[in-house]
Coordinates of C-alpha atoms in Angstrom, one line a residue:
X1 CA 0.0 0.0 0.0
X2 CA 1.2 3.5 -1.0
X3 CA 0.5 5.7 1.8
X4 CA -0.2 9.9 0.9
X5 CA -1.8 10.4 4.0
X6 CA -3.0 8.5 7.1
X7 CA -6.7 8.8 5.3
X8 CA -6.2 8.1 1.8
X9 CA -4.3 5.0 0.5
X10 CA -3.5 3.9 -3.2
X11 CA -2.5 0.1 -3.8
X12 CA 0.2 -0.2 -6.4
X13 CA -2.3 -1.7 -8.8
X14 CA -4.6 1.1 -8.3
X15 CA -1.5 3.9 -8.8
X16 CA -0.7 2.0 -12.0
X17 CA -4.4 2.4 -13.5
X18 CA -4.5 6.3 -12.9
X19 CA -1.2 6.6 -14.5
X20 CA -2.6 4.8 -17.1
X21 CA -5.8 6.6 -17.7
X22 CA -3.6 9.6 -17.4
X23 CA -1.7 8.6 -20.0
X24 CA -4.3 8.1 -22.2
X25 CA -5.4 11.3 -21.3
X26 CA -2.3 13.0 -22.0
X27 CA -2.5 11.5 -25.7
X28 CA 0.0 8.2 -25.4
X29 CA -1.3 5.3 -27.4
X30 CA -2.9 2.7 -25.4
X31 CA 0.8 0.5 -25.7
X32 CA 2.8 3.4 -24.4
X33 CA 0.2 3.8 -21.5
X34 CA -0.1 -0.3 -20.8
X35 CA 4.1 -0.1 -20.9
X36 CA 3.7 3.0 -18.3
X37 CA 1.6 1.5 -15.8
X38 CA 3.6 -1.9 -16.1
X39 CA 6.8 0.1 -15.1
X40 CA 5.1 2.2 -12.6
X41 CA 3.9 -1.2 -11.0
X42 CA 7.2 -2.6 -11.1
X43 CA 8.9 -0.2 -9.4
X44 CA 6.4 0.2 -6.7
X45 CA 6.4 -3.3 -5.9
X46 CA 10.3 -3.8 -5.8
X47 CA 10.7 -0.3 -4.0
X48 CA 11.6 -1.0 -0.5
X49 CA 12.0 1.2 2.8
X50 CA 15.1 0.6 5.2
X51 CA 17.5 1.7 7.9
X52 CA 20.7 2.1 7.8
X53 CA 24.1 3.2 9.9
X54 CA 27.5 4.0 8.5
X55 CA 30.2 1.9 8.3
X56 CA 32.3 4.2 10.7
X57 CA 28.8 4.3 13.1
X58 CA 29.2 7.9 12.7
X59 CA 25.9 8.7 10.8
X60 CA 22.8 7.2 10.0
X61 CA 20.0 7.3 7.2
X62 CA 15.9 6.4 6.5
X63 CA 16.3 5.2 2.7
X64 CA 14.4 3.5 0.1
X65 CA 15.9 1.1 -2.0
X66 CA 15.2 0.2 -5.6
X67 CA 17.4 -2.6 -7.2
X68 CA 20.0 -1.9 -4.7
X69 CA 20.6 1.1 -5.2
X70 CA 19.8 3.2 -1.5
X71 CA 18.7 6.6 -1.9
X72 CA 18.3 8.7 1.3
X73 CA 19.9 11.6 3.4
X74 CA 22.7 10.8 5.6
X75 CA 22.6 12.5 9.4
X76 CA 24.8 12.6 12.3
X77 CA 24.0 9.9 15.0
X78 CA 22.7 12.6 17.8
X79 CA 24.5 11.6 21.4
X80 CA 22.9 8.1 22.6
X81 CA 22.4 7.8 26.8
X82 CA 20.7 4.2 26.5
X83 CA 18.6 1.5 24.4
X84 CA 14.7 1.7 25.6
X85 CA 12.6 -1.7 25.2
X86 CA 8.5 -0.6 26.0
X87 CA 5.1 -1.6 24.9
X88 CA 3.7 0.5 22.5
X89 CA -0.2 0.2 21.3
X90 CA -2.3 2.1 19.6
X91 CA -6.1 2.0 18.6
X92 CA -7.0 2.4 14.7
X93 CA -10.8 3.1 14.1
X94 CA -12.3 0.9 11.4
X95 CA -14.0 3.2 9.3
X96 CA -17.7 1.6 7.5
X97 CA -20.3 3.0 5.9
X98 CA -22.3 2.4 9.0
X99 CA -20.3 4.5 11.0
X100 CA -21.8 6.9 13.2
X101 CA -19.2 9.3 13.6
X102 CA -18.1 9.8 16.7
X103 CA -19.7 7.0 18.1
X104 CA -17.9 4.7 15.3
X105 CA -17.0 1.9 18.3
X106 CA -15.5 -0.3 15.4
X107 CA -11.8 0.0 16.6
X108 CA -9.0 -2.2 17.0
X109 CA -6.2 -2.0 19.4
X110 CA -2.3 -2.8 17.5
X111 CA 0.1 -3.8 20.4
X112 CA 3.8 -4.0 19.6
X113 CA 7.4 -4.1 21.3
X114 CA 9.4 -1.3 20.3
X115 CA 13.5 -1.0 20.8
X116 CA 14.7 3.2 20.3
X117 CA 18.2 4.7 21.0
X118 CA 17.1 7.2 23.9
X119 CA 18.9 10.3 23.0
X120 CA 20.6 13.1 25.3
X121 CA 18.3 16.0 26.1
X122 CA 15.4 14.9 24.1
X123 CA 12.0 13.6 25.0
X124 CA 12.5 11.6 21.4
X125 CA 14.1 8.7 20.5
X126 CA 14.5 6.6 17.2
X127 CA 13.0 3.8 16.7
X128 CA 15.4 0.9 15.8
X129 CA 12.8 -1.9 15.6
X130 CA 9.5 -3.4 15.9
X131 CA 8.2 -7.0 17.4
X132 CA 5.4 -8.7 17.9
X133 CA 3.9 -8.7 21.8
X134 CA 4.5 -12.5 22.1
X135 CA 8.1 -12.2 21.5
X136 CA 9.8 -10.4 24.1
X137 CA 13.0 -12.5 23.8
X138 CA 13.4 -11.4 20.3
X139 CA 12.8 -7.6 20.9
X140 CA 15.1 -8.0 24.5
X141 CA 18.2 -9.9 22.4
X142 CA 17.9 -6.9 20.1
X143 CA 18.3 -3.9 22.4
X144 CA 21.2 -6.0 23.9
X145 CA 22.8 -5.8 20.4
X146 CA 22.2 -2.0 20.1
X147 CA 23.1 -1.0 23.7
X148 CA 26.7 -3.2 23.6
X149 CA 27.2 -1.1 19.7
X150 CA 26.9 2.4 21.5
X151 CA 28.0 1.3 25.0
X152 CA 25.0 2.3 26.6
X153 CA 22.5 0.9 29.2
X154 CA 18.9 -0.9 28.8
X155 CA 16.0 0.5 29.7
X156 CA 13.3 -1.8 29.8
X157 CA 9.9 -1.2 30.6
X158 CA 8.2 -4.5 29.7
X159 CA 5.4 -5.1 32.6
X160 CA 6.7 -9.0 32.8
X161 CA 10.3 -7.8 34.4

């Protein structure tokens, strides 16, 4: 799923249609428009997002990869005081044509495990990974990993420790 905003979502296939119809619109022949939306398809499907730090662990960088080829913005790695492991859930209201509104009460509740560098004077951190809430011994092996990489401390918060 291509995601504009947290409202509106295009799937691949859908994206590839309107570029299509655009296409056509725009006065390609119906070949040149089919060869458009096949490309557009492709690339959409074998575009992938990713995380990355450098090889001196200096700087890090959000990409998205396309063939291998990683195109994103390098930063500095900001000053890391410890890894945080905590529980983080969140509801998402099913919308449906019966909805009410307000009074939707279609909603589910997304619980996860999330590992983040805490960083120094900052109520933010950045968020290394994501795990499912019946694996704690994956998500805790993890922040090990990260906190012996920056010499830091674990912070967990999981409500079974």
């Amino acid at each position: 799923m291509l995601r504009i905003n947290p409202r509106f979502q295009v799937g691949y296939l859908t994206l590839s249609a309107l570029l299509v119809g655009a296409a056509i619109l725009l006065g390609f022949d119906a070949w040149t428009s089919i060869l458009v939306g096949l490309a557009s398809w492709l690339v959409a499907c074998t575009t992938y997002p990713g995380f990355e730090f450098s090889k001196d662990g200096l700087r890090m960088r959000d990409y998205h990869g396309l063939f291998g080829i990683k195109i994103g913005r390098w930063e500095k790695i900001p000053p890391v005081v410890g890894v945080t492991i905590k529980q983080f859930s969140e509801m998402i209201k099913n919308d449906s044509k019966y909805s009410a509104g307000i009074w939707n009460s279609s909603s589910t509740r997304h619980a996860e495990l999330i590992v983040m560098l805490s960083v120094k004077h900052s109520t933010n951190g950045i968020i290394m990974g994501r795990f499912s809430i019946d694996k704690p011994e994956q998500a805790t092996e993890f922040a090990n990993q990260l906190a012996e990489r920056f010499k830091v401390p674990v912070n967990s918060y999981l409500s079974n420790e």
